CSV table of C-alpha atoms and ligand atoms in Angstrom, one decimal:
chain,number,residue,atom,x,y,z
L,20,MET,CA,-28.1,-2.0,15.6
L,21,LYS,CA,-24.7,-1.0,14.7
L,22,PRO,CA,-23.5,-2.7,10.5
L,23,THR,CA,-21.4,-4.6,10.8
L,24,LYS,CA,-20.5,-4.5,7.0
L,25,ALA,CA,-20.5,-3.1,3.7
L,26,THR,CA,-20.9,-3.9,-0.1
L,27,ILE,CA,-19.9,-1.6,-2.8
L,28,THR,CA,-21.6,-2.8,-5.5
L,29,PHE,CA,-21.4,-1.8,-9.1
L,30,ASP,CA,-23.8,-0.5,-11.4
L,31,ASN,CA,-22.1,-2.6,-14.4
L,32,GLY,CA,-23.8,-5.9,-12.5
L,33,ALA,CA,-19.7,-6.6,-11.3
L,34,THR,CA,-19.6,-8.9,-8.4
L,35,PRO,CA,-20.2,-7.0,-5.2
L,36,ILE,CA,-17.2,-6.6,-2.5
L,37,GLU,CA,-18.0,-6.6,1.6
L,38,LEU,CA,-15.8,-5.1,3.7
L,39,PRO,CA,-16.1,-5.2,7.6
L,40,ILE,CA,-16.6,-2.7,9.7
L,41,LEU,CA,-15.0,-1.5,12.8
L,42,THR,CA,-15.5,0.0,15.8
L,43,GLY,CA,-13.8,2.1,17.9
L,44,THR,CA,-14.4,2.6,22.0
L,45,LEU,CA,-15.4,6.3,21.1
L,46,GLY,CA,-16.7,8.2,17.7
L,47,ASN,CA,-17.3,7.0,13.7
L,48,ASP,CA,-16.9,3.4,12.4
L,49,VAL,CA,-14.5,2.7,9.4
L,50,ILE,CA,-14.7,0.9,7.0
L,51,ASP,CA,-11.8,-1.7,6.8
L,52,ILE,CA,-10.6,-1.2,3.2
L,53,ARG,CA,-7.5,-3.0,3.4
L,54,THR,CA,-8.9,-6.5,1.1
L,55,LEU,CA,-9.8,-3.7,-1.5
L,56,GLY,CA,-6.7,-3.5,-3.6
L,57,LYS,CA,-6.6,-7.2,-4.3
L,58,HIS,CA,-10.5,-6.2,-6.0
L,59,GLY,CA,-9.0,-3.8,-8.7
L,60,ILE,CA,-10.1,-1.1,-7.1
L,61,TYR,CA,-8.8,1.9,-4.9
L,62,THR,CA,-10.2,5.1,-2.5
L,63,TYR,CA,-9.6,8.4,-3.5
L,64,ASP,CA,-9.4,10.9,-0.3
L,65,PRO,CA,-7.1,13.2,-1.0
L,66,GLY,CA,-6.5,15.1,1.9
L,67,PHE,CA,-7.6,12.1,4.0
L,68,MET,CA,-11.0,13.9,4.5
L,69,ALA,CA,-12.5,10.8,5.1
L,70,THR,CA,-9.6,8.4,6.2
L,71,ALA,CA,-8.5,6.1,9.3
L,72,SER,CA,-4.5,5.9,8.6
L,73,CYS,CA,-4.6,4.3,11.8
L,74,SER,CA,-6.0,2.8,15.2
L,75,SER,CA,-4.8,4.6,18.8
L,76,ALA,CA,-5.7,4.6,22.2
L,77,ILE,CA,-3.8,8.2,22.5
L,78,THR,CA,-6.2,11.0,21.9
L,79,TYR,CA,-9.9,11.4,20.8
L,80,ILE,CA,-11.5,14.4,19.1
L,81,ASP,CA,-15.6,14.7,18.4
L,82,GLY,CA,-15.7,17.5,15.8
L,83,GLU,CA,-19.7,18.4,16.4
L,84,GLN,CA,-19.0,18.5,20.2
L,85,GLY,CA,-15.5,20.1,20.6
L,86,ILE,CA,-14.8,17.1,22.8
L,87,LEU,CA,-10.8,16.8,22.9
L,88,LEU,CA,-9.5,13.7,25.2
L,89,HIS,CA,-6.0,12.6,25.6
L,90,ARG,CA,-6.2,9.0,27.2
L,91,GLY,CA,-9.9,9.6,27.7
L,92,TYR,CA,-9.3,12.4,30.1
L,93,PRO,CA,-11.0,15.6,29.0
L,94,ILE,CA,-8.9,18.4,27.9
L,95,GLU,CA,-10.9,21.0,30.4
L,96,GLN,CA,-9.8,18.3,33.5
L,97,LEU,CA,-5.8,17.8,32.1
L,98,ALA,CA,-5.4,21.9,31.6
L,99,GLU,CA,-6.5,23.5,35.1
L,100,ASN,CA,-5.1,20.5,37.3
L,101,CYS,CA,-2.4,19.2,35.4
L,102,ASP,CA,1.5,20.3,35.0
L,103,PHE,CA,3.2,19.6,31.5
L,104,LEU,CA,5.4,15.9,32.6
L,105,GLU,CA,2.2,14.6,33.8
L,106,VAL,CA,0.1,15.2,30.7
L,107,SER,CA,3.4,13.3,28.4
L,108,HIS,CA,3.3,11.2,30.5
L,109,LEU,CA,0.0,10.1,30.5
L,110,LEU,CA,-0.2,10.4,26.9
L,111,LEU,CA,3.3,7.9,26.7
L,112,HIS,CA,2.9,6.0,29.2
L,113,GLY,CA,-0.7,5.7,29.1
L,114,GLU,CA,-1.8,7.0,32.9
L,115,LEU,CA,-1.3,10.2,35.3
L,116,PRO,CA,1.8,9.0,37.1
L,117,ASN,CA,1.6,8.7,40.4
L,118,ALA,CA,3.1,10.7,43.2
L,119,GLU,CA,6.6,8.3,43.1
L,120,GLN,CA,6.1,7.6,39.2
L,121,LYS,CA,5.6,11.6,38.2
L,122,MET,CA,8.5,12.1,40.5
L,123,ASP,CA,10.9,9.0,38.4
L,124,PHE,CA,9.5,10.9,34.7
L,125,THR,CA,10.7,14.0,36.0
L,126,SER,CA,14.0,13.2,37.2
L,127,ARG,CA,14.7,11.2,33.7
L,128,ILE,CA,13.8,14.0,32.7
L,129,ASN,CA,16.2,16.5,34.3
L,130,GLY,CA,18.8,13.8,33.3
L,131,HIS,CA,18.4,14.6,29.5
L,132,THR,CA,18.2,18.3,29.2
L,133,MET,CA,21.6,19.1,28.4
L,134,LEU,CA,22.9,18.8,24.4
L,135,HIS,CA,25.5,17.1,23.2
L,136,ASP,CA,28.6,20.2,23.7
L,137,GLN,CA,29.0,19.2,19.6
L,138,LEU,CA,25.7,20.7,18.9
L,139,THR,CA,26.0,24.1,19.9
L,140,ASN,CA,28.5,24.2,17.0
L,141,ILE,CA,25.0,23.2,14.6
L,142,PHE,CA,23.4,26.7,15.5
L,143,ARG,CA,26.4,28.4,14.8
L,144,GLY,CA,26.1,27.5,10.9
L,145,PHE,CA,23.0,29.0,10.4
L,146,ARG,CA,22.4,32.9,9.5
L,147,ARG,CA,21.9,34.3,12.6
L,148,ASP,CA,18.5,35.9,10.9
L,149,ALA,CA,17.4,32.2,10.5
L,150,HIS,CA,13.6,31.6,11.4
L,151,PRO,CA,13.5,29.7,15.2
L,152,MET,CA,11.9,26.5,13.4
L,153,ALA,CA,14.5,26.1,10.8
L,154,VAL,CA,17.1,25.9,13.1
L,155,MET,CA,15.4,22.9,15.0
L,156,ILE,CA,14.5,21.1,12.5
L,157,GLY,CA,17.7,20.8,11.5
L,158,VAL,CA,19.3,20.9,15.3
L,159,VAL,CA,16.8,18.0,16.0
L,160,GLY,CA,17.4,16.0,12.8
L,161,SER,CA,21.6,16.1,13.4
L,162,MET,CA,20.5,14.7,17.1
L,163,SER,CA,19.6,11.1,15.2
L,164,ALA,CA,23.9,12.3,14.4
L,165,PHE,CA,24.9,12.1,18.5
L,166,TYR,CA,22.0,9.9,19.9
L,167,PHE,CA,23.0,6.7,18.1
L,168,ASP,CA,23.2,4.1,21.0
L,169,SER,CA,18.9,4.1,21.4
L,170,MET,CA,17.8,4.5,18.0
L,171,ASP,CA,16.1,0.8,17.6
L,172,VAL,CA,12.4,2.0,17.1
L,173,TYR,CA,12.0,-1.9,17.8
L,174,ASN,CA,13.0,-2.0,21.4
L,175,PRO,CA,11.0,-0.7,23.8
L,176,GLU,CA,14.0,1.0,25.8
L,177,HIS,CA,15.4,2.7,23.3
L,178,ARG,CA,12.2,3.7,22.3
L,179,MET,CA,11.6,5.4,26.1
L,180,ILE,CA,15.3,7.2,26.2
L,181,SER,CA,15.0,8.8,22.8
L,182,ALA,CA,11.3,10.1,23.9
L,183,TYR,CA,12.9,11.5,26.8
L,184,ARG,CA,15.8,12.9,25.4
L,185,LEU,CA,13.2,14.4,23.2
L,186,LEU,CA,11.3,16.0,26.0
L,187,ALA,CA,14.2,17.1,27.5
L,188,LYS,CA,16.7,18.7,25.3
L,189,MET,CA,13.6,20.7,22.6
L,190,PRO,CA,12.9,23.4,25.7
L,191,THR,CA,16.5,23.6,25.6
L,192,ILE,CA,16.9,23.5,21.5
L,193,ALA,CA,13.8,25.8,21.4
L,194,ALA,CA,15.1,28.5,24.0
L,195,TRP,CA,18.8,28.4,21.9
L,196,SER,CA,16.9,28.8,18.9
L,197,TYR,CA,15.8,32.3,20.1
L,198,LYS,CA,18.9,32.9,21.9
L,199,TYR,CA,21.3,32.8,18.9
L,200,ASN,CA,18.6,35.0,17.1
L,201,LEU,CA,19.7,37.5,19.8
L,202,GLY,CA,23.1,36.9,19.7
L,203,GLN,CA,23.4,36.8,23.9
L,204,PRO,CA,24.8,33.3,24.8
L,205,PHE,CA,23.1,30.1,25.7
L,206,MET,CA,21.4,29.8,29.1
L,207,TYR,CA,22.0,26.3,30.6
L,208,PRO,CA,19.2,24.5,31.7
L,209,LYS,CA,18.6,24.5,35.7
L,210,ASN,CA,16.8,21.3,36.9
L,211,LYS,CA,15.9,23.4,40.6
L,212,PHE,CA,12.7,24.7,38.0
L,213,ASN,CA,10.2,22.6,36.3
L,214,TYR,CA,9.9,22.0,32.5
L,215,ALA,CA,8.0,25.7,31.3
L,216,GLU,CA,10.5,27.3,34.6
L,217,ASN,CA,13.3,26.4,33.6
L,218,PHE,CA,12.0,27.3,29.6
L,219,MET,CA,11.5,30.2,30.5
L,220,HIS,CA,14.8,30.9,32.3
L,221,MET,CA,16.9,29.8,29.1
L,222,MET,CA,14.9,32.4,27.2
L,223,PHE,CA,14.8,35.5,29.1
L,224,ALA,CA,17.4,35.0,32.0
L,225,THR,CA,21.0,35.5,31.1
L,226,PRO,CA,24.4,35.2,32.9
L,227,CYS,CA,24.4,38.9,34.5
L,228,GLU,CA,21.5,38.7,36.8
L,229,ASP,CA,19.5,35.7,39.0
L,230,TYR,CA,16.2,34.9,36.9
L,231,VAL,CA,13.4,34.4,39.1
L,232,PRO,CA,10.2,33.2,36.7
L,233,ASN,CA,7.1,34.9,37.4
L,234,GLN,CA,4.8,32.2,39.0
L,235,ILE,CA,1.7,33.0,37.1
L,236,LEU,CA,3.1,33.3,34.1
L,237,ALA,CA,5.4,30.1,33.9
L,238,LYS,CA,1.7,28.1,35.1
L,239,ALA,CA,0.1,29.9,32.3
L,240,PHE,CA,3.1,28.0,30.0
L,241,GLU,CA,2.7,24.4,31.1
L,242,ARG,CA,-1.1,25.2,30.7
L,243,ILE,CA,-0.4,26.3,26.8
L,244,LEU,CA,2.3,22.9,26.5
L,245,ILE,CA,-0.7,21.0,27.4
L,246,LEU,CA,-3.4,22.3,24.8
L,247,HIS,CA,-0.6,21.9,22.8
L,248,ALA,CA,0.6,17.9,23.4
L,249,ASP,CA,-1.3,16.3,21.0
L,250,HIS,CA,-3.7,16.8,19.0
L,251,GLU,CA,-4.8,12.9,16.9
L,252,GLN,CA,-3.8,12.3,13.1
L,253,ASN,CA,-3.2,15.3,12.6
L,254,ALA,CA,-0.5,16.8,9.4
L,255,SER,CA,2.5,17.0,11.1
L,256,THR,CA,1.6,14.1,13.5
L,257,SER,CA,1.1,11.6,10.9
L,258,THR,CA,4.2,13.2,9.0
L,259,VAL,CA,6.1,11.4,11.6
L,260,ARG,CA,4.1,8.2,11.9
L,261,LEU,CA,4.8,7.8,7.9
L,262,VAL,CA,8.8,9.1,8.0
L,263,GLY,CA,8.9,6.7,10.8
L,264,SER,CA,6.5,3.8,9.8
L,265,SER,CA,9.6,2.8,7.3
L,266,GLY,CA,12.1,2.4,10.6
L,267,ALA,CA,13.3,5.9,10.4
L,268,ASN,CA,14.9,7.0,13.4
L,269,PRO,CA,12.9,9.4,16.1
L,270,PHE,CA,14.9,12.5,16.1
L,271,ALA,CA,14.7,12.3,11.9
L,272,SER,CA,10.9,11.1,12.5
L,273,VAL,CA,10.1,14.3,15.1
L,274,SER,CA,12.6,16.7,12.3
L,275,ALA,CA,10.0,15.9,9.8
L,276,GLY,CA,7.5,16.2,11.9
L,277,ILE,CA,8.3,20.2,13.0
L,278,ALA,CA,8.6,20.9,9.2
L,279,SER,CA,5.1,19.9,8.9
L,280,LEU,CA,3.5,22.1,11.6
L,281,TRP,CA,6.0,24.9,10.5
L,282,GLY,CA,2.6,24.9,7.1
L,283,PRO,CA,0.6,28.4,7.7
L,284,ALA,CA,-2.2,26.1,7.4
L,285,HIS,CA,-1.5,24.2,10.4
L,286,GLY,CA,0.9,25.1,13.5
L,287,GLY,CA,2.1,27.9,11.4
L,288,ALA,CA,-1.5,29.6,12.4
L,289,ASN,CA,-0.4,31.2,15.4
L,290,GLU,CA,2.6,33.4,14.2
L,291,ALA,CA,0.7,34.1,11.0
L,292,THR,CA,-2.3,35.1,13.1
L,293,LEU,CA,-0.2,37.6,14.9
L,294,THR,CA,0.9,38.8,11.8
L,295,MET,CA,-2.8,39.4,9.8
L,296,LEU,CA,-3.7,40.9,13.3
L,297,GLU,CA,-0.7,43.7,13.0
L,298,GLU,CA,-1.3,44.3,10.2
L,299,ILE,CA,-5.4,44.6,10.1
L,300,GLY,CA,-4.1,46.7,12.7
L,301,ASP,CA,-7.4,48.6,13.5
L,302,VAL,CA,-11.1,47.5,14.2
L,303,SER,CA,-11.8,49.9,11.8
L,304,ARG,CA,-9.9,47.8,9.4
L,305,ILE,CA,-11.7,44.1,10.1
L,306,ASP,CA,-14.7,44.5,7.2
L,307,GLU,CA,-12.1,45.1,4.7
L,308,PHE,CA,-10.0,41.5,5.8
L,309,ILE,CA,-13.3,39.4,6.9
L,310,LYS,CA,-14.6,40.8,3.1
L,311,ARG,CA,-10.4,38.8,1.8
L,312,ALA,CA,-11.3,36.2,3.8
L,313,LYS,CA,-14.6,35.4,2.1
L,314,ASP,CA,-12.9,36.3,-1.8
L,315,LYS,CA,-12.5,33.6,-3.4
L,316,SER,CA,-10.4,34.8,-5.7
L,317,ASP,CA,-8.2,35.8,-3.2
L,318,SER,CA,-5.4,33.4,-1.9
L,319,PHE,CA,-5.7,35.5,2.0
L,320,ARG,CA,-7.7,33.2,4.6
L,321,LEU,CA,-8.8,34.1,8.3
L,322,MET,CA,-6.1,32.8,10.4
L,323,GLY,CA,-6.5,31.2,13.4
L,324,PHE,CA,-10.6,30.3,12.1
L,325,GLY,CA,-11.6,27.0,10.9
L,326,HIS,CA,-10.6,23.5,11.6
L,327,ARG,CA,-10.7,20.3,9.8
L,328,VAL,CA,-12.3,18.4,12.8
L,329,TYR,CA,-14.3,20.8,15.3
L,330,ARG,CA,-17.1,22.1,13.6
L,331,ASN,CA,-17.6,23.5,17.1
L,332,MET,CA,-15.3,25.7,19.2
L,333,ASP,CA,-12.1,24.2,19.2
L,334,PRO,CA,-12.4,23.7,23.5
L,335,ARG,CA,-8.7,24.4,23.4
L,336,ALA,CA,-9.8,28.2,21.8
L,337,ALA,CA,-11.9,28.6,24.2
L,338,ILE,CA,-8.9,27.9,27.9
L,339,MET,CA,-6.8,29.7,25.7
L,340,ARG,CA,-8.8,32.9,25.4
L,341,LYS,CA,-9.4,31.7,29.2
L,342,THR,CA,-5.9,32.2,30.0
L,343,CYS,CA,-5.4,35.4,27.6
L,344,TYR,CA,-7.4,37.1,30.3
L,345,GLU,CA,-5.7,35.5,33.0
L,346,VAL,CA,-2.2,36.9,31.5
L,347,LEU,CA,-2.4,40.3,30.7
L,348,ALA,CA,-4.5,41.3,34.0
L,349,GLU,CA,-1.0,40.0,35.3
L,350,LEU,CA,0.7,41.7,33.2
L,351,GLY,CA,-1.9,44.8,33.4
L,352,LEU,CA,-2.1,45.0,29.9
L,353,GLN,CA,-6.4,44.0,30.4
L,354,ASP,CA,-6.5,47.1,27.3
L,355,ASP,CA,-4.3,45.3,25.4
L,356,PRO,CA,-4.8,46.5,21.5
L,357,MET,CA,-3.8,42.9,19.8
L,358,PHE,CA,-5.9,41.3,22.6
L,359,LYS,CA,-9.4,44.0,22.1
L,360,LEU,CA,-8.4,43.7,17.9
L,361,ALA,CA,-8.8,39.9,18.2
L,362,MET,CA,-11.6,39.5,20.9
L,363,ALA,CA,-13.2,42.0,18.3
L,364,LEU,CA,-12.7,39.9,15.1
L,365,GLU,CA,-13.9,37.0,16.7
L,366,LYS,CA,-17.1,38.5,16.8
L,367,ILE,CA,-17.6,39.3,13.6
L,368,ALA,CA,-16.8,36.6,12.3
L,369,LEU,CA,-18.9,34.6,14.5
L,370,GLU,CA,-21.3,36.7,13.6
L,371,ASP,CA,-20.5,36.7,9.4
L,372,GLU,CA,-23.2,34.3,7.7
L,373,TYR,CA,-20.1,32.5,5.7
L,374,PHE,CA,-18.3,31.7,9.3
L,375,VAL,CA,-21.8,30.7,10.3
L,376,SER,CA,-22.7,28.9,7.7
L,377,ARG,CA,-19.3,26.3,7.1
L,378,LYS,CA,-18.6,26.0,11.3
L,379,LEU,CA,-15.7,27.9,11.3
L,380,TYR,CA,-14.7,28.8,14.4
L,381,PRO,CA,-11.6,30.4,16.1
L,382,ASN,CA,-9.2,27.1,16.8
L,383,VAL,CA,-6.1,26.9,19.2
L,384,ASP,CA,-3.8,29.2,17.3
L,385,PHE,CA,-5.8,31.9,17.4
L,386,TYR,CA,-6.2,33.9,20.9
L,387,SER,CA,-2.4,31.3,21.9
L,388,GLY,CA,0.3,34.3,20.0
L,389,ILE,CA,-1.7,36.8,21.7
L,390,VAL,CA,-1.2,35.1,24.8
L,391,MET,CA,2.8,34.1,24.4
L,392,ARG,CA,3.4,37.8,22.5
L,393,ALA,CA,2.0,38.8,25.8
L,394,MET,CA,4.5,37.1,27.5
L,395,GLY,CA,7.3,38.8,25.7
L,396,ILE,CA,8.0,35.8,23.3
L,397,PRO,CA,8.5,36.9,19.4
L,398,ASN,CA,6.5,35.8,16.8
L,399,SER,CA,8.8,34.0,16.0
L,400,MET,CA,8.8,31.0,18.2
L,401,PHE,CA,4.9,31.0,18.8
L,402,THR,CA,5.5,27.8,16.2
L,403,ALA,CA,8.5,26.8,18.3
L,404,ILE,CA,6.6,27.0,21.1
L,405,PHE,CA,3.9,24.8,19.6
L,406,ALA,CA,6.7,22.0,18.2
L,407,LEU,CA,8.0,22.0,21.7
L,408,ALA,CA,4.8,21.1,23.0
L,409,ARG,CA,3.6,18.6,20.5
L,410,THR,CA,7.2,16.9,20.6
L,411,ALA,CA,4.9,14.5,23.7
L,412,GLY,CA,1.9,13.6,21.3
L,413,TRP,CA,4.7,13.5,18.5
L,414,ILE,CA,6.7,10.7,20.5
L,415,ALA,CA,3.9,8.7,22.1
L,416,GLN,CA,2.4,8.5,18.9
L,417,TRP,CA,5.4,7.6,17.0
L,418,SER,CA,5.9,4.3,19.9
L,419,GLU,CA,2.5,3.4,20.2
L,420,MET,CA,2.8,2.8,15.9
L,421,ASN,CA,6.9,0.9,16.5
L,422,SER,CA,4.8,-1.4,19.2
L,423,ASP,CA,2.6,-1.9,17.4
L,424,PRO,CA,3.4,-5.4,15.7
L,425,GLU,CA,1.1,-5.5,12.8
L,426,HIS,CA,2.2,-1.3,11.7
L,427,LYS,CA,3.4,-1.5,7.9
L,428,ILE,CA,5.8,1.5,5.9
L,429,GLY,CA,3.2,3.5,5.3
L,430,ARG,CA,2.9,3.6,1.0
L,431,PRO,CA,-0.3,5.3,-0.9
L,432,ARG,CA,-1.9,4.8,-4.4
L,433,GLN,CA,-2.4,6.9,-6.5
L,434,LEU,CA,-4.9,7.5,-9.2
L,435,TYR,CA,-3.1,7.9,-12.3
L,436,THR,CA,-4.1,11.4,-15.0
L,437,GLY,CA,-0.9,11.5,-16.9
L,438,GLU,CA,-0.1,9.5,-20.5
L,439,ALA,CA,-1.3,6.2,-21.4
L,440,LYS,CA,2.3,4.1,-22.5
L,441,ARG,CA,4.0,6.1,-25.8
L,442,ASP,CA,7.3,5.4,-26.9
L,443,PHE,CA,10.5,7.6,-27.4
L,444,VAL,CA,11.3,9.5,-29.9
L,445,PRO,CA,14.7,10.3,-31.1
L,446,ILE,CA,15.4,14.4,-30.4
L,447,ASN,CA,15.5,15.7,-34.2
L,448,LEU,CA,11.6,14.4,-34.7
L,449,ARG,CA,10.3,15.9,-31.6
L,450,ASP,CA,7.7,19.0,-33.1
F,18,SDX,C1,-3.6,23.4,13.4
F,18,SDX,O1,-5.5,19.2,11.8
F,18,SDX,C2,-5.1,19.5,13.5
F,18,SDX,O2,-6.0,18.8,14.3
F,18,SDX,C3,-4.6,20.7,13.5
F,18,SDX,C4,-4.2,21.6,14.5
F,18,SDX,C5,-3.6,20.3,15.9
F,18,SDX,O3,-3.6,20.8,17.3
F,18,SDX,O4,-2.8,19.9,15.2
F,18,SDX,O5,-5.5,21.4,15.8
F,18,SDX,C6,-3.3,22.5,14.9
F,18,SDX,O6,-3.3,22.8,12.5
F,18,SDX,C7,-5.1,24.4,13.8
F,18,SDX,C8,-5.4,25.0,11.9
F,18,SDX,C9,-5.0,25.8,12.2
F,18,SDX,N1,-5.0,26.7,10.6
F,18,SDX,C10,-5.3,27.8,10.3
F,18,SDX,O7,-5.9,28.8,11.1
F,18,SDX,C11,-5.2,28.9,9.0
F,18,SDX,C12,-7.0,29.3,8.5
F,18,SDX,N2,-7.9,28.1,8.6
F,18,SDX,C13,-7.7,27.8,7.3
F,18,SDX,O8,-6.8,26.9,6.3
F,18,SDX,C14,-8.6,25.9,6.9
F,18,SDX,O9,-9.7,26.3,7.9
F,18,SDX,C15,-7.6,24.7,7.5
F,18,SDX,C16,-6.4,24.9,7.0
F,18,SDX,C17,-7.7,25.0,9.0
F,18,SDX,C18,-8.5,23.7,7.6
F,18,SDX,O10,-9.6,23.4,6.5
F,18,SDX,P1,-9.7,22.6,5.5
F,18,SDX,O11,-10.4,21.5,6.3
F,18,SDX,O12,-9.2,21.4,4.5
F,18,SDX,O13,-11.1,22.9,5.4
F,18,SDX,P2,-11.5,23.4,3.9
F,18,SDX,O14,-10.3,24.1,3.6
F,18,SDX,O15,-12.1,22.3,2.6
F,18,SDX,O16,-12.4,24.6,3.6
F,18,SDX,C19,-13.8,24.9,4.2
F,18,SDX,C20,-15.1,26.1,3.0
F,18,SDX,C21,-13.9,26.4,1.9
F,18,SDX,O17,-15.1,27.4,2.1
F,18,SDX,P3,-15.7,26.4,0.6
F,18,SDX,O18,-15.2,25.7,-0.8
F,18,SDX,O19,-17.2,25.6,1.0
F,18,SDX,O20,-16.2,28.0,-0.4
F,18,SDX,O21,-14.0,26.9,4.3
F,18,SDX,C22,-13.6,28.0,3.8
F,18,SDX,C23,-12.6,27.3,2.8
F,18,SDX,O22,-12.5,28.7,2.2
F,18,SDX,N3,-12.3,28.1,4.5
F,18,SDX,C24,-12.4,29.6,5.7
F,18,SDX,C25,-11.4,29.3,6.1
F,18,SDX,N4,-11.1,28.2,7.1
F,18,SDX,C26,-12.2,27.4,5.3
F,18,SDX,N5,-12.6,31.1,5.2
F,18,SDX,C27,-12.1,31.9,5.7
F,18,SDX,N6,-11.1,32.2,6.2
F,18,SDX,C28,-10.8,30.8,6.6
F,18,SDX,N7,-9.6,30.8,7.5
């Protein structure tokens, strides 16, 4: 029988505290500590190692088994059978769309793929060599100054139109961030293309000639987007929820999520993994970097390895590795030295006691950079593409939070370790 309550007892004989245990559909039960504060004691969990920040029906992860479900559907089945807009619909509305719903959803998204023409000026305020993530943080945040007709976060219709605007415009914003780096003209979206084809068109086409997207690469790109769409309460999603919990508008909330994703411990790891592989350069240097990764005096970590939740292979990494084979074969790059180096590094790490004992496996970021680099996407755009994909998860989680009448502003407490109360000392009396 599962426990229904937990009791905290104190070694000084203080009155024990009883707390209810809540059970979800799947996964760990949680001890409901919401009333704990009135007993004059808090829990302490920097980094949220064992803390559920909310309840959610969107994504479930079993870290021990390496399972990832979106609204109950295994990621393997979604990656194999869906396109990104179908998964976005699933995340946002709770169900895969039927044929009519898919047509309607796609048509609504296509109606918002262009940016307000004044927004092009925001791009031009950046240096040409600005990192695409810096540009995306700025442009997405400034959407609050252009689309303020639908920012009442408590209005379901406003939430949906803002969600559609973000889903529709992120590929345009990401692609234009790249075009701006290149000094090439912005390519406007063409709604005859599907989501991935449109992004590839805006990234790689020029006004000088027609662009025909490679269907194999477009399908692989849809799969890459699906694999990055949502992932429970990760750092950037938790950021979007915390920012949004104050009632902040969806554009400001997603801009904060992009900022959090940029970190190399999070979404920035895909770019950092490629940089690391390029630095390793050759199989003969792998041991040197494995040694550094194990050296506590060295801040270096093996990029693309380890995960807060997965204590097994990240199911997305396995699918991404398969996608690597397909894309490299399509491009005749089976002997891509970077891919071979990654495979050798993965093999060595997975046989090394340090990684095995800590259950450090490749995560989604380990292979994604190799696939995107093979597709002609520069390292600096990897996290921007992660952000465009994760927008689907961010707005689904943001919308779920705002549609919960019980949700409150997020306001953690702390363990204070500073000075006890003391009086002011005039400067002439200070040591
Ligand atoms: C993503 O949360 C999500 O769901 C994120 C994500 C998503 O879809 O949103 O899945 C996307 O962010 C994937 C992770 C991408 N990051 C990287 O690949 C960067 C490299 N990985 C690490 O920085 C690390 O593994 C984290 C940040 C991912 C997880 O760190 P944790 O959970 O805080 O783990 P930890 O730092 O407590 O590590 C436990 C032990 C430590 O050693 P000991 O103190 O036990 O001796 O494992 C070691 C760590 O030093 N360790 C690593 C390592 N990762 C953990 N050692 C070397 N190389 C690594 N990569």
